[in-house]
XYZ file of C-alpha atoms in Angstrom:
237
model
C 4.047 -13.845 -39.442
C 7.117 -15.896 -38.595
C 6.221 -18.294 -35.838
C 9.139 -20.551 -36.780
C 11.475 -18.056 -35.092
C 9.453 -18.178 -31.866
C 9.504 -21.993 -31.861
C 13.241 -22.298 -32.374
C 14.744 -24.273 -29.468
C 16.956 -21.434 -28.246
C 14.026 -19.012 -28.150
C 11.766 -21.515 -26.387
C 14.566 -21.965 -23.855
C 14.664 -18.185 -23.378
C 10.916 -18.134 -22.725
C 11.363 -21.015 -20.277
C 14.077 -19.094 -18.415
C 11.871 -16.007 -18.434
C 8.958 -18.005 -17.032
C 11.186 -19.382 -14.265
C 12.320 -15.847 -13.348
C 8.731 -14.567 -13.400
C 7.422 -17.387 -11.192
C 10.363 -17.131 -8.772
C 9.845 -13.390 -8.506
C 6.085 -13.830 -8.028
C 6.295 -16.549 -5.368
C 9.086 -14.782 -3.473
C 7.303 -11.444 -3.387
C 4.029 -13.110 -2.334
C 5.745 -14.961 0.527
C 7.609 -11.888 1.810
C 4.673 -9.610 1.097
C 2.264 -11.820 3.033
C 4.444 -11.757 6.156
C 4.760 -7.968 5.891
C 1.015 -7.710 5.215
C 0.163 -9.475 8.484
C 2.426 -7.081 10.383
C 0.872 -4.126 8.527
C -2.679 -5.328 9.233
C -1.925 -5.801 12.936
C -0.409 -2.317 13.076
C -3.406 -0.807 11.264
C -5.807 -2.366 13.786
C -3.675 -1.891 16.898
C -4.566 0.348 19.837
C -1.348 2.301 19.369
C -1.910 5.645 17.612
C 1.620 5.911 16.216
C 1.571 2.319 14.899
C -1.701 2.990 13.068
C -0.308 6.221 11.581
C 2.987 4.588 10.596
C 1.284 1.649 8.853
C -1.332 3.973 7.336
C 1.377 6.214 5.876
C 3.086 3.159 4.368
C -0.084 1.819 2.694
C -1.057 5.350 1.606
C 2.276 5.776 -0.186
C 2.177 2.288 -1.738
C -1.392 2.632 -2.992
C -0.910 6.240 -4.044
C 2.108 5.740 -6.314
C 2.527 3.562 -9.424
C 4.441 0.320 -9.012
C 6.759 1.326 -11.859
C 7.790 4.440 -9.909
C 8.420 2.292 -6.816
C 10.693 -0.007 -8.836
C 12.611 2.978 -10.176
C 12.878 4.552 -6.716
C 14.413 1.404 -5.227
C 16.612 0.308 -8.132
C 17.821 3.701 -9.336
C 16.893 6.047 -6.457
C 18.414 4.277 -3.451
C 21.500 3.398 -5.464
C 22.209 7.110 -5.908
C 22.485 7.737 -2.161
C 26.130 8.113 -1.178
C 25.363 6.662 2.272
C 24.261 3.377 0.665
C 26.994 3.363 -1.995
C 29.600 3.653 0.766
C 28.244 0.469 2.382
C 27.003 -1.770 -0.419
C 30.369 -3.443 -0.982
C 30.761 -4.857 2.521
C 27.950 -3.956 4.940
C 24.918 -6.254 5.105
C 22.088 -5.774 4.036
C 23.152 -2.931 1.730
C 25.169 -5.401 -0.358
C 21.859 -6.668 -1.757
C 21.057 -3.311 -3.356
C 23.635 -4.081 -6.047
C 21.517 -7.039 -7.200
C 18.761 -6.275 -9.778
C 16.629 -9.230 -8.655
C 16.655 -8.093 -5.021
C 15.660 -4.525 -5.951
C 12.736 -5.754 -8.057
C 11.726 -8.263 -5.374
C 11.790 -5.582 -2.665
C 9.591 -3.258 -4.719
C 7.047 -5.980 -5.524
C 6.983 -7.341 -1.956
C 6.376 -3.877 -0.463
C 3.648 -3.196 -3.015
C 1.969 -6.529 -2.272
C 2.247 -5.917 1.479
C 0.561 -2.529 1.175
C -2.514 -3.811 -0.659
C -2.816 -7.140 1.170
C -2.300 -5.457 4.543
C -5.268 -3.144 3.920
C -7.424 -6.119 2.866
C -6.494 -8.075 5.990
C -7.053 -5.051 8.229
C -10.541 -4.615 6.781
C -11.338 -8.286 7.388
C -10.027 -8.037 10.965
C -12.259 -5.024 11.654
C -15.273 -6.915 10.259
C -14.781 -9.931 12.519
C -18.031 -10.784 14.241
C -18.074 -9.356 17.803
C -19.774 -12.583 18.901
C -16.687 -14.624 17.983
C -14.465 -12.313 20.039
C -16.847 -12.328 23.015
C -17.048 -16.123 22.915
C -13.236 -16.344 22.903
C -13.037 -13.957 25.866
C -15.599 -16.068 27.696
C -13.282 -19.039 27.158
C -10.546 -17.134 28.972
C -8.346 -16.364 25.949
C -5.957 -13.432 26.086
C -5.921 -10.705 23.408
C -2.937 -12.377 21.723
C -4.651 -15.790 21.740
C -7.868 -14.322 20.330
C -5.929 -12.691 17.517
C -3.886 -15.831 16.756
C -6.626 -18.460 17.074
C -9.823 -16.639 16.087
C -9.438 -13.275 14.366
C -6.494 -13.843 11.986
C -7.598 -17.295 10.684
C -11.126 -15.999 10.123
C -9.863 -12.835 8.399
C -7.530 -14.839 6.134
C -10.354 -17.123 5.023
C -12.646 -14.210 4.215
C -9.842 -12.410 2.353
C -9.239 -15.310 -0.044
C -11.434 -14.005 -2.955
C -9.952 -10.470 -3.046
C -6.472 -11.880 -2.367
C -6.739 -14.097 -5.456
C -7.310 -10.948 -7.532
C -4.268 -9.349 -5.886
C -2.121 -12.381 -6.751
C -3.215 -12.320 -10.387
C -2.612 -8.576 -10.501
C 0.843 -9.102 -9.021
C 1.625 -11.725 -11.695
C 0.807 -9.189 -14.384
C 2.762 -6.498 -12.534
C 5.918 -8.620 -12.622
C 6.141 -7.662 -16.301
C 7.451 -4.308 -14.989
C 10.576 -6.176 -13.892
C 11.648 -5.979 -17.535
C 12.650 -2.343 -16.915
C 15.395 -3.555 -14.567
C 18.543 -4.354 -16.565
C 19.943 -7.894 -16.318
C 16.572 -9.258 -15.166
C 15.148 -11.562 -17.830
C 11.495 -12.284 -17.209
C 8.893 -13.295 -19.818
C 8.288 -9.716 -20.982
C 12.033 -9.039 -21.235
C 12.435 -12.132 -23.432
C 9.633 -10.912 -25.715
C 11.278 -7.479 -25.905
C 14.617 -9.054 -26.821
C 13.119 -11.191 -29.606
C 11.206 -8.155 -30.849
C 14.374 -6.056 -31.011
C 16.452 -8.828 -32.624
C 13.960 -9.967 -35.295
C 11.381 -7.161 -35.360
C 8.537 -9.535 -34.567
C 6.443 -7.554 -32.071
C 3.181 -9.413 -32.596
C 4.584 -12.935 -32.389
C 6.941 -12.190 -29.490
C 4.395 -10.443 -27.281
C 1.566 -12.824 -28.213
C 3.733 -15.738 -27.053
C 4.353 -13.857 -23.788
C 0.607 -13.200 -23.431
C -0.158 -16.924 -23.847
C 2.342 -17.755 -21.089
C 0.830 -15.172 -18.711
C -2.657 -16.452 -19.593
C -1.740 -20.060 -18.745
C -0.210 -19.044 -15.389
C -3.263 -16.889 -14.633
C -5.630 -19.823 -15.260
C -3.493 -22.028 -13.000
C -3.598 -19.423 -10.201
C -7.350 -18.918 -10.530
C -7.920 -22.684 -10.455
C -5.764 -23.020 -7.329
C -7.694 -20.288 -5.511
C -11.029 -21.813 -6.557
C -9.957 -25.047 -4.850
C -8.847 -23.129 -1.742
C -12.146 -21.252 -1.609
C -14.096 -24.530 -1.863
C -11.998 -25.883 0.989
C -11.999 -22.924 3.378
C -15.181 -21.047 2.396
C -17.499 -24.024 1.923
C -19.665 -22.858 4.839
C -20.551 -19.685 2.899
C -21.801 -21.570 -0.186
C -25.589 -21.644 -0.715
C -27.228 -24.861 0.431
C -28.287 -27.319 -2.255
C -32.082 -27.593 -2.629
């Protein structure tokens, strides 16, 4: 084993750059995905038949296809369409489809929105009818009930499964290494492996980085759960 190659300053700097790309990709896709997930959850629980079918078809496709295929479809598939190629030099927003980071971010954000939207929709459906009736008795409109009562309650109850989704999304960002010119942690490990033929050392270093970030995410969500789900904790004897 040759750990001295891994700990060379230039290689540590590469891992640092890869970690920055991974975290930026993760946080960006979570932020965009969460906004899209709220819209998806509202559509899934709306009274409109066509909105429910449209959102259901979206989540069905996202959950029914591998994330790697979704990345390929957006990065390689959309780029093959002549209609997009004719516009991606000048017409916004098609200009973004020339950027590898945007294509990976779009795929991850849509994937996150599909899974998180279904979780939020389930939590919205399970909202206690008593809470809704009490809000109606206070004279709240349907929009006010959704904004003040249903959505905040659903978000709190979704925290535990959402933490698993965030950790899963962190691990899924390793698929970004299949996009050329995008250097995340896994891509750095692949480059060191190909340059020095050190598969074990290179990928073990990447695994340690993912493990540290995972522990940090789990710790953050534990604090959030203690803060927002304290009323569900068993009472001390």
